[in-house]
mmCIF file of N, CA and C in Angstrom:
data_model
loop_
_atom_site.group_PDB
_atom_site.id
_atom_site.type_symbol
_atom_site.label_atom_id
_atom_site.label_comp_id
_atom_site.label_asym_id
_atom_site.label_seq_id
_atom_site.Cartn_x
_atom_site.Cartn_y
_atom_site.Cartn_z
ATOM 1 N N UNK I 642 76.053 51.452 156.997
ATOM 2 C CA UNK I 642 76.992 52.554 156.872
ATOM 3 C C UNK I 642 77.550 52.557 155.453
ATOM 4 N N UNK I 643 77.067 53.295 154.615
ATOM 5 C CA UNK I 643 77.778 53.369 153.471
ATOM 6 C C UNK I 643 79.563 53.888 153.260
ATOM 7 N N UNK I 644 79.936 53.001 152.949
ATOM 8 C CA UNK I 644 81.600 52.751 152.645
ATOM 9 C C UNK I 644 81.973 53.321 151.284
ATOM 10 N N UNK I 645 82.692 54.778 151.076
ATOM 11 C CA UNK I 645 83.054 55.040 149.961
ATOM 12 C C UNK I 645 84.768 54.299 149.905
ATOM 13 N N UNK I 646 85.325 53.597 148.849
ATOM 14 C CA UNK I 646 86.786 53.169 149.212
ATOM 15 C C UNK I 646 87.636 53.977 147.657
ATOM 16 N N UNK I 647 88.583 54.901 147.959
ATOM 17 C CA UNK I 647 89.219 55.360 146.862
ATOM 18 C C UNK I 647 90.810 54.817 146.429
ATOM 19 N N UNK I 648 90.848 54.168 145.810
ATOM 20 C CA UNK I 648 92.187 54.148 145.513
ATOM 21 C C UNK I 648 92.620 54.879 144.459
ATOM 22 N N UNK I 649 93.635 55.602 144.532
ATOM 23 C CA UNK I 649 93.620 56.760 143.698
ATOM 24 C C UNK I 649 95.248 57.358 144.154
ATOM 25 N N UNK I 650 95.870 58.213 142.702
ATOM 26 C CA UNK I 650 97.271 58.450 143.051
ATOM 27 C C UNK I 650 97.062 60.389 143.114
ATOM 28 N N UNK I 651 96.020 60.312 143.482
ATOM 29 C CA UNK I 651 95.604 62.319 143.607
ATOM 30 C C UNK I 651 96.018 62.353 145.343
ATOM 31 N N UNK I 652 97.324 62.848 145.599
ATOM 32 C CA UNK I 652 98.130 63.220 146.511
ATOM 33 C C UNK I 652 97.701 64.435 146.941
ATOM 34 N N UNK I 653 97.331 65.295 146.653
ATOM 35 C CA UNK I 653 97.233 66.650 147.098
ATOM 36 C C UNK I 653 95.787 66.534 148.314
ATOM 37 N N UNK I 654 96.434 67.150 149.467
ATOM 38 C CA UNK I 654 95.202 67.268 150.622
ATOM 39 C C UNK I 654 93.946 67.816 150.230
ATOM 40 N N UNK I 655 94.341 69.065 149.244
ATOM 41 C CA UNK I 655 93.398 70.097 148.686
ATOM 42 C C UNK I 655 92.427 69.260 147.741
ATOM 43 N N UNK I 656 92.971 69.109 146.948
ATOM 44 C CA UNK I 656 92.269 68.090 146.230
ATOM 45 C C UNK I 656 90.725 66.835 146.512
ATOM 46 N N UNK I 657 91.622 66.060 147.271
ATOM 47 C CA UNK I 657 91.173 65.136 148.162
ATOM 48 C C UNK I 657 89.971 65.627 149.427
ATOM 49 N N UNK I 658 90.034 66.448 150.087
ATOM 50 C CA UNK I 658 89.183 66.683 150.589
ATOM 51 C C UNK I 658 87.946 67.484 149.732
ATOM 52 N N UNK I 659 88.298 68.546 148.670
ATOM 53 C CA UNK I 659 87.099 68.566 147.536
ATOM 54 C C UNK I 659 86.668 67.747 147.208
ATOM 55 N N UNK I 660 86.784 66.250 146.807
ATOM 56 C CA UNK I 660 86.384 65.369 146.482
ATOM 57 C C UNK I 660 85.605 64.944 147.620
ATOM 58 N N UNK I 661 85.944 64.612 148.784
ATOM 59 C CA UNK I 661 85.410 64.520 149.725
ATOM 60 C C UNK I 661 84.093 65.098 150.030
ATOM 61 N N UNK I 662 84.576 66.151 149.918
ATOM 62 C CA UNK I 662 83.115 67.457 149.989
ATOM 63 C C UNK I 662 81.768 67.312 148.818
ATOM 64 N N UNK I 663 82.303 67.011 147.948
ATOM 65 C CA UNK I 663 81.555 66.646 146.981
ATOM 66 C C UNK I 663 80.670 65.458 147.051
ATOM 67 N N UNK I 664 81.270 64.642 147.258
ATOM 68 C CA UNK I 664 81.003 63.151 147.260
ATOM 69 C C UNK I 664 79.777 63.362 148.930
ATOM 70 N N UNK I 665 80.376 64.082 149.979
ATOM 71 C CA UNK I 665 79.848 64.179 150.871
ATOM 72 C C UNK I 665 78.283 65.244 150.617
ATOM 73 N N UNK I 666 78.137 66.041 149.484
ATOM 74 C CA UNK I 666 77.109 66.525 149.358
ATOM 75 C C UNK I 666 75.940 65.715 148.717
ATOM 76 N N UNK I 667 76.540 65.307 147.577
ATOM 77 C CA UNK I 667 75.763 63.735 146.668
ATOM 78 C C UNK I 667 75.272 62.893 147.532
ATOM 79 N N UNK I 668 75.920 62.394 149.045
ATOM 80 C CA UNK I 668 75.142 61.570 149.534
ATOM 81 C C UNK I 668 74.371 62.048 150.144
ATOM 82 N N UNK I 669 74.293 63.492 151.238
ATOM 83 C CA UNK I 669 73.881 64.190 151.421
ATOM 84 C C UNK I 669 72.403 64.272 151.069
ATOM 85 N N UNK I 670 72.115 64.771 149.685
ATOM 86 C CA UNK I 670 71.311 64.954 149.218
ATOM 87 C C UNK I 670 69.845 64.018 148.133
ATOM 88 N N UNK I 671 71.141 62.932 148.497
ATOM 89 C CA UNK I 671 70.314 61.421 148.055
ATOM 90 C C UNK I 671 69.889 60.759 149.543
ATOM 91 N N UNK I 672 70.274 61.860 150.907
ATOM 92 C CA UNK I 672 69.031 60.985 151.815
ATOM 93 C C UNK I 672 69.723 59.833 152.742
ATOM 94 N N UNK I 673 71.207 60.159 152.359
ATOM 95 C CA UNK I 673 72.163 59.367 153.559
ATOM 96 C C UNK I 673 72.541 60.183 154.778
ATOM 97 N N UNK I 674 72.392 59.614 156.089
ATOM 98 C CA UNK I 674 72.299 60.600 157.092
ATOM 99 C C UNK I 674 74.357 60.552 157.198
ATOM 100 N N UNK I 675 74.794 61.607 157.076
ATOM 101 C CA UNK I 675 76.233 61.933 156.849
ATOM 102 C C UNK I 675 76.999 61.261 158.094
ATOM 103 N N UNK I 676 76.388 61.467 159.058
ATOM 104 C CA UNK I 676 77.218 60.590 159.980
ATOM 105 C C UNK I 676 77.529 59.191 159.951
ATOM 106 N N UNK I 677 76.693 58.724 159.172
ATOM 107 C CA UNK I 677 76.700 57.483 158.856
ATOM 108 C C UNK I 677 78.018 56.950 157.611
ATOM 109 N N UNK I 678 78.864 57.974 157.065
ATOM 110 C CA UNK I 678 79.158 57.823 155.230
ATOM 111 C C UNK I 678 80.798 57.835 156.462
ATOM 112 N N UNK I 679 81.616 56.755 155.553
ATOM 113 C CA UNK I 679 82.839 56.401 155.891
ATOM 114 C C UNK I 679 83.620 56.478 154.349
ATOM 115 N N UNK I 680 84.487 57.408 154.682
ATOM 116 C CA UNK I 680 85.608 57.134 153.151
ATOM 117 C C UNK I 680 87.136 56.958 153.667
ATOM 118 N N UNK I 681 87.684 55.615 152.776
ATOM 119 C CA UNK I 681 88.299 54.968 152.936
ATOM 120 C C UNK I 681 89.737 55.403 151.767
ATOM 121 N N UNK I 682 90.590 56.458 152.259
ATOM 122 C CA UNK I 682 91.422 56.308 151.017
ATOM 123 C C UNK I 682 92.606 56.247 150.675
ATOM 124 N N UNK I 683 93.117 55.260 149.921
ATOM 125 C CA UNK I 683 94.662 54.684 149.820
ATOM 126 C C UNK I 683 95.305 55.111 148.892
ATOM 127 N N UNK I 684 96.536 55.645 149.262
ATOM 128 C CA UNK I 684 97.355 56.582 148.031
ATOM 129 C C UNK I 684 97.857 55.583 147.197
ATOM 130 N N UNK I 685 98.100 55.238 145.644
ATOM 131 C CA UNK I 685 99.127 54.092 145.140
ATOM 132 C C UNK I 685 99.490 55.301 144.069
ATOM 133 N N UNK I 686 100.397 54.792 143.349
ATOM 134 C CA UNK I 686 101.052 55.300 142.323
ATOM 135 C C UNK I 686 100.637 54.608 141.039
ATOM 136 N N UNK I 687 101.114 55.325 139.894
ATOM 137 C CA UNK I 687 100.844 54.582 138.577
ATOM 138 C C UNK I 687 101.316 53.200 138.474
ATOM 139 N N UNK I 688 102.438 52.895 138.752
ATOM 140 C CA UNK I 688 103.244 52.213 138.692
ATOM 141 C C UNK I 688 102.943 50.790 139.685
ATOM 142 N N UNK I 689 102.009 51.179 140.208
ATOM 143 C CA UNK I 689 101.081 49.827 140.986
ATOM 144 C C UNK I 689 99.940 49.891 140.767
ATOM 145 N N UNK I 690 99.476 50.131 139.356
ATOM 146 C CA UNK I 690 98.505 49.528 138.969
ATOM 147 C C UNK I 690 98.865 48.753 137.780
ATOM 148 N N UNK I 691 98.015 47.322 138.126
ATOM 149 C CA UNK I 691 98.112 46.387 136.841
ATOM 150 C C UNK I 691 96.910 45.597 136.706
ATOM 151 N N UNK I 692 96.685 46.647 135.162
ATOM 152 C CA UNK I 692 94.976 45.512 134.651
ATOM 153 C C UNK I 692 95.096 45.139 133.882
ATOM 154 N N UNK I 693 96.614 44.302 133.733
ATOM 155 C CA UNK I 693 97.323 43.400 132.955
ATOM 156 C C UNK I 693 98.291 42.717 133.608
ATOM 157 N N UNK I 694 99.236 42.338 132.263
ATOM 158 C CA UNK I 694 100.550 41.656 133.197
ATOM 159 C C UNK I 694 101.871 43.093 133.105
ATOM 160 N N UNK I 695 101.057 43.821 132.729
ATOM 161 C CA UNK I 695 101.729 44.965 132.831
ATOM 162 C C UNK I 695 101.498 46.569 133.558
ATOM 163 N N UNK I 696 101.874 46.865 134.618
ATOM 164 C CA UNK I 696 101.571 48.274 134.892
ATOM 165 C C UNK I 696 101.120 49.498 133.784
ATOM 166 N N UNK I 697 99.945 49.986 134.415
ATOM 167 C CA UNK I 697 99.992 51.173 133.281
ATOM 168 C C UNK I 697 101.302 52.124 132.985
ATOM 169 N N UNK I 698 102.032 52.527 133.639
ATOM 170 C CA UNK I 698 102.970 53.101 133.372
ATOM 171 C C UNK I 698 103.826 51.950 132.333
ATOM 172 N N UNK I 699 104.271 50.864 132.319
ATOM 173 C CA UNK I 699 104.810 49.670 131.436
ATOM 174 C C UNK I 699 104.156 49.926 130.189
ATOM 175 N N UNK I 700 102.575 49.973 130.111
ATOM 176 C CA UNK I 700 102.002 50.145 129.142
ATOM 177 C C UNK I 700 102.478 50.880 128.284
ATOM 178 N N UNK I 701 102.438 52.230 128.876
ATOM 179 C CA UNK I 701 102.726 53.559 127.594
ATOM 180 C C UNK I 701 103.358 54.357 128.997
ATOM 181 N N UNK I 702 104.314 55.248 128.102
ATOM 182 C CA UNK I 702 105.249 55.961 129.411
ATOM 183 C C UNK I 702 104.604 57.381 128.940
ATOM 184 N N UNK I 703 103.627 57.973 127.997
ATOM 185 C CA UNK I 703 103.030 58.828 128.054
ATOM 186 C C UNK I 703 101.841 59.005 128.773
ATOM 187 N N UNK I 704 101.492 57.917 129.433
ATOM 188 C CA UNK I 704 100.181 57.982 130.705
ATOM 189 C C UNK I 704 101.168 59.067 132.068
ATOM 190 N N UNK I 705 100.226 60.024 132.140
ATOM 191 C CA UNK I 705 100.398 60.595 133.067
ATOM 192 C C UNK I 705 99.140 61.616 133.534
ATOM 193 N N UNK I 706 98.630 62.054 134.968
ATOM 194 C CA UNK I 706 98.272 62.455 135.730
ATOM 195 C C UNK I 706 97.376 61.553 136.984
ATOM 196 N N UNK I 707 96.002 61.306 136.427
ATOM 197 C CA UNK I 707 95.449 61.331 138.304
ATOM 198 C C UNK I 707 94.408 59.694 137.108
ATOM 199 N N UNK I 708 94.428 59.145 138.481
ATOM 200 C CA UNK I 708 93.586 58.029 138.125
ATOM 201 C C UNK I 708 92.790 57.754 139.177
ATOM 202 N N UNK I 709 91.801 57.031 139.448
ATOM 203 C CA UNK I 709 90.517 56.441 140.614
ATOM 204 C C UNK I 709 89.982 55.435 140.653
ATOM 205 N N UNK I 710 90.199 54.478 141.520
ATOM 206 C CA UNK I 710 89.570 53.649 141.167
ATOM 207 C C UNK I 710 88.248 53.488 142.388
ATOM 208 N N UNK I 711 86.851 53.565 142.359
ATOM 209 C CA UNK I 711 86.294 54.147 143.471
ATOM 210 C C UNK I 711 85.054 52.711 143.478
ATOM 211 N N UNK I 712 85.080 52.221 144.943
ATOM 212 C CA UNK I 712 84.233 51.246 145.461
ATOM 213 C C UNK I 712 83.195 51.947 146.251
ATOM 214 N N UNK I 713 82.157 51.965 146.354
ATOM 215 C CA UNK I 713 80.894 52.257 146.727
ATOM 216 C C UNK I 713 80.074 51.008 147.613
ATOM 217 N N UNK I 714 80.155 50.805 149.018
ATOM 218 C CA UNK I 714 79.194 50.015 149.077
ATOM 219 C C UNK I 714 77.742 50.782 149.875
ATOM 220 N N UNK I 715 76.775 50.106 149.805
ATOM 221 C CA UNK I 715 75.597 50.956 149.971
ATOM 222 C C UNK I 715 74.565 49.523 150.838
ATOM 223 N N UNK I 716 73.266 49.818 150.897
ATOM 224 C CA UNK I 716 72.477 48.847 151.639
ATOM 225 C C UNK I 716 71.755 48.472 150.012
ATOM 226 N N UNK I 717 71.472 47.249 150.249
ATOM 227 C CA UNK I 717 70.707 46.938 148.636
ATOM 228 C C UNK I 717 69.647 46.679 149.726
ATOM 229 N N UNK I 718 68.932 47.540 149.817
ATOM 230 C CA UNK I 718 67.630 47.521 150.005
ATOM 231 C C UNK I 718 67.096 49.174 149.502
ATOM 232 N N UNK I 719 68.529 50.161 148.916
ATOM 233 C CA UNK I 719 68.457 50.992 148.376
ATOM 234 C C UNK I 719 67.445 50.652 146.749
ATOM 235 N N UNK I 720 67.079 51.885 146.186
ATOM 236 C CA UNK I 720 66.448 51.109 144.659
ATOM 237 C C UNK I 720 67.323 51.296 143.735
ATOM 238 N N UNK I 721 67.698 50.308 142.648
ATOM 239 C CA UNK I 721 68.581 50.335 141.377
ATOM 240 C C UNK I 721 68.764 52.148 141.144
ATOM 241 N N UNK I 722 67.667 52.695 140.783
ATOM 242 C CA UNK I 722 67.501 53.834 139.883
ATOM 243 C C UNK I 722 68.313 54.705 141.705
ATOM 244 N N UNK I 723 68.069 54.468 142.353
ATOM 245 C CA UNK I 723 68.805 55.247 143.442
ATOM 246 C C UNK I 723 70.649 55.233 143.289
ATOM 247 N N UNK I 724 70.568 53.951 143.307
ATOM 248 C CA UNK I 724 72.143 53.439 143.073
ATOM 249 C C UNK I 724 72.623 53.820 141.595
ATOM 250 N N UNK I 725 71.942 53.903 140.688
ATOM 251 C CA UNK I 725 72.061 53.857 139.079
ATOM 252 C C UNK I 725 72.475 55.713 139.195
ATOM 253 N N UNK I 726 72.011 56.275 140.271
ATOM 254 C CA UNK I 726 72.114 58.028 139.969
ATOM 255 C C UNK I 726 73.164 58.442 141.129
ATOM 256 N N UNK I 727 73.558 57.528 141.744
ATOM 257 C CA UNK I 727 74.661 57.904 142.753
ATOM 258 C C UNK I 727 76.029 57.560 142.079
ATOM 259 N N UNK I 728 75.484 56.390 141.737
ATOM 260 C CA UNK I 728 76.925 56.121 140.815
ATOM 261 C C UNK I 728 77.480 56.809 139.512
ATOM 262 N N UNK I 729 76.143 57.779 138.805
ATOM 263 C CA UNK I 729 76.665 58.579 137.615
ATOM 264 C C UNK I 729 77.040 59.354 138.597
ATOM 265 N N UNK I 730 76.591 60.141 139.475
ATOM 266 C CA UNK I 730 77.229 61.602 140.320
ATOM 267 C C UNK I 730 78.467 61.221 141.047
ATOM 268 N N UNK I 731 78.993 60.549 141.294
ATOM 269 C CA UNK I 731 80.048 59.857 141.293
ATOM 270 C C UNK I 731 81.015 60.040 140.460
ATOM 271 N N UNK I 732 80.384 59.539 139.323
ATOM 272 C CA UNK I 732 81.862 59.376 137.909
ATOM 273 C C UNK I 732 81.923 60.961 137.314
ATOM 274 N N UNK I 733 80.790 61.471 137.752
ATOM 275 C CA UNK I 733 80.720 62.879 137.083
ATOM 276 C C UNK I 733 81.910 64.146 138.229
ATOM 277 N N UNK I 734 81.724 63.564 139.705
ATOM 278 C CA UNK I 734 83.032 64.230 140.269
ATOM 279 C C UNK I 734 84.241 63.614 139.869
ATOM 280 N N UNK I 735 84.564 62.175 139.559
ATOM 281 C CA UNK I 735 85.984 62.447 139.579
ATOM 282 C C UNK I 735 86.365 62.457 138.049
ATOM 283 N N UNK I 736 85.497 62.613 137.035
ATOM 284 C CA UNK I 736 85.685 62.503 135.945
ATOM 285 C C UNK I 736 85.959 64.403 135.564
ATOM 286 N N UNK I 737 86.037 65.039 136.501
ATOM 287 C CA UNK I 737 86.221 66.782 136.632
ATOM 288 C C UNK I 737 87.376 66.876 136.638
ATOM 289 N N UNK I 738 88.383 66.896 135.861
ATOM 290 C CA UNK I 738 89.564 66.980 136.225
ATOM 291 C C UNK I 738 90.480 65.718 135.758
ATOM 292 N N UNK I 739 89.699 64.690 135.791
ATOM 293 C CA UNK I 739 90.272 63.222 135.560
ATOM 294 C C UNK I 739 90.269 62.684 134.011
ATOM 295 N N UNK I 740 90.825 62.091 133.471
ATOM 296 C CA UNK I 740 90.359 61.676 132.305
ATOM 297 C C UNK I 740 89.611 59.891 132.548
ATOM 298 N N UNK I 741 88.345 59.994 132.040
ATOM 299 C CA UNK I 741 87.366 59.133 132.158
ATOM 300 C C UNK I 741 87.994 57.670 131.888
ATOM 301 N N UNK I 742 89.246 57.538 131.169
ATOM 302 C CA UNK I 742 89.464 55.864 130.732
ATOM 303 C C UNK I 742 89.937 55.606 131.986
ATOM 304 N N UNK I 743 90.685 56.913 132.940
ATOM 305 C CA UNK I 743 91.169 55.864 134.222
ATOM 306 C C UNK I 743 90.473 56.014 135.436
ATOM 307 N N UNK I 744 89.275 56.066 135.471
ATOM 308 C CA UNK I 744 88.159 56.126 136.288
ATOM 309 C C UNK I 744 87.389 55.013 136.235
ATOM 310 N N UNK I 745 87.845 53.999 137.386
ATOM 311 C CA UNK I 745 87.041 52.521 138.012
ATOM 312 C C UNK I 745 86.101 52.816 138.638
ATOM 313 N N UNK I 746 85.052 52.439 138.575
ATOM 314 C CA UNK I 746 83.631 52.821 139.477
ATOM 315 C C UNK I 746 83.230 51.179 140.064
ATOM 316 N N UNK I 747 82.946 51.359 141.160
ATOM 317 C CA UNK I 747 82.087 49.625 141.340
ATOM 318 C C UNK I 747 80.638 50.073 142.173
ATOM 319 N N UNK I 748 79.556 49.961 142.468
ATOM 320 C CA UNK I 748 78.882 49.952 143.587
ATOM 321 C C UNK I 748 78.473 48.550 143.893
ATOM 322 N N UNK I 749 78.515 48.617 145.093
ATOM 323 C CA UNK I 749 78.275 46.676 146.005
ATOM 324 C C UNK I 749 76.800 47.103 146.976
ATOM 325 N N UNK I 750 75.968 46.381 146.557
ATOM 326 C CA UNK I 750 74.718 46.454 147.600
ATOM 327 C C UNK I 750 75.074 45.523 148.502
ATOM 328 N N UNK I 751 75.184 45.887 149.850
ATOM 329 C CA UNK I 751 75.495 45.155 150.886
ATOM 330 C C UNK I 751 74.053 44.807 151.397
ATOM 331 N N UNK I 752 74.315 43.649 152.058
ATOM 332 C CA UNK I 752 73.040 43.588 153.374
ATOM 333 C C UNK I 752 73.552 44.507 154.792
ATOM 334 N N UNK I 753 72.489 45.201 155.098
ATOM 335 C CA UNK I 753 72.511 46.338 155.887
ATOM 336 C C UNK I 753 73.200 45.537 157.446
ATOM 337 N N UNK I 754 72.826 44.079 157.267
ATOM 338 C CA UNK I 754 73.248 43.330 158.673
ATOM 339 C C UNK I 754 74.872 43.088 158.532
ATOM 340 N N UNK I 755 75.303 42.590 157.359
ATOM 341 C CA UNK I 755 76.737 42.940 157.291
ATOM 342 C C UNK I 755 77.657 44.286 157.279
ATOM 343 N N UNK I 756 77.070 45.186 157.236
ATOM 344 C CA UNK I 756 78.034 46.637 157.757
ATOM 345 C C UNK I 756 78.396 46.342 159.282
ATOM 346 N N UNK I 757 79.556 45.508 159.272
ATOM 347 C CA UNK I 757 80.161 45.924 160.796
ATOM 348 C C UNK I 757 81.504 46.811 161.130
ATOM 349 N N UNK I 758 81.638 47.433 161.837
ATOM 350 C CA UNK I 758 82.807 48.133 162.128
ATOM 351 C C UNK I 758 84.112 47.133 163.396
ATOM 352 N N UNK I 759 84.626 47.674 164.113
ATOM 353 C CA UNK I 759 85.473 47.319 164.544
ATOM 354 C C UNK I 759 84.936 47.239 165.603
ATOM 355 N N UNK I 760 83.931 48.107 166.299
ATOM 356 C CA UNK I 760 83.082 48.596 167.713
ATOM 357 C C UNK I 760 82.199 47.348 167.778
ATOM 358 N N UNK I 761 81.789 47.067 166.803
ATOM 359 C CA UNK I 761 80.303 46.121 166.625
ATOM 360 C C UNK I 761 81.120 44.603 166.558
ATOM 361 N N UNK I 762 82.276 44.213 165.778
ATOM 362 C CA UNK I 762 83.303 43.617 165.839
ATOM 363 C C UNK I 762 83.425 42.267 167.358
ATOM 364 N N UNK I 763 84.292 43.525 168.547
ATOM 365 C CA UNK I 763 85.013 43.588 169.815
ATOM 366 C C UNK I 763 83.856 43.391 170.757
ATOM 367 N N UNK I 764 82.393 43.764 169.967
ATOM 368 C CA UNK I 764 81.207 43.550 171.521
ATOM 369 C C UNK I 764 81.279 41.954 170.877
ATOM 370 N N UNK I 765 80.778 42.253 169.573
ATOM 371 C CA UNK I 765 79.889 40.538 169.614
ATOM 372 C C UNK I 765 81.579 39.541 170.574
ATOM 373 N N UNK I 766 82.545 39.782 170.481
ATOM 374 C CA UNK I 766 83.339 38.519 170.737
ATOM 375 C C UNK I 766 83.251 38.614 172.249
ATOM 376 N N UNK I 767 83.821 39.784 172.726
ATOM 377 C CA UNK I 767 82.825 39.475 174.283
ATOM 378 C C UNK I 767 81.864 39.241 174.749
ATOM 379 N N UNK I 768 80.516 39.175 173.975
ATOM 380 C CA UNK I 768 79.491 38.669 174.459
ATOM 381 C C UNK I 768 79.505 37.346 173.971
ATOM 382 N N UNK I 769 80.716 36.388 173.647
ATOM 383 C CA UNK I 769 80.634 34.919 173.649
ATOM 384 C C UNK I 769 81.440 34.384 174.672
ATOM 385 N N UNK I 770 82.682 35.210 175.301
ATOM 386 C CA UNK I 770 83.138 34.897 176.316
ATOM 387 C C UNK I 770 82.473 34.763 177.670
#
């Protein structure tokens, strides 16, 4: 199950679900069956981010609008050049609107046997009882 995870201070519903939509066409069209795509996303503020010993807002008090920081995990049994073009279409949606220095990208090739959910979770422990 590919896991998109956003942390990001873009509040607006409107917003957020375009992104959504977007992100949901890219996988779409790279051959992920959609029912399968989970996005994960946590509102923070400027002011809780620190990629220092200082908050960006601490940094400079002229930082202001939308930042992302976006985790991708996928099956690495996907190919590099697959992952290498999901992840530019990626930076290319939130970099629309965003300014590119505060745009975090990661992608994680998972093993397809470690995608568990909460469902898959709750059986295996009853089937040890």
């Amino acid at each position: 199950m590919p896991t998109v995870r956003i942390v990001s201070n873009i509040a607006e519903p409107q917003k957020r679900r375009e992104i959504a939509r977007r992100l949901t066409v890219v996988f779409g069209r790279s051959g992920v069956k959609i029912s399968h795509l989970l996005f994960v996303w946590q509102h923070v503020e400027l002011s809780d981010v620190y990629p220092g010993p200082f908050s960006l807002v601490d940094r400079s008090l002229s930082i202001e609008g939308n930042f992302a920081s976006v985790t991708i995990e996928v099956s690495q049994k996907r190919s590099k050049e697959w992952r290498r073009e999901l992840l530019q279409k990626t930076r290319e949606i939130f970099a629309d609107g965003l300014s590119d220095e505060y745009i975090f990208l990661g992608l994680v090739a998972v093993d397809p046997d470690n995608f568990l959910n909460a469902t898959s979770e709750n059986s295996r422990r009853q089937e040890v009882y």
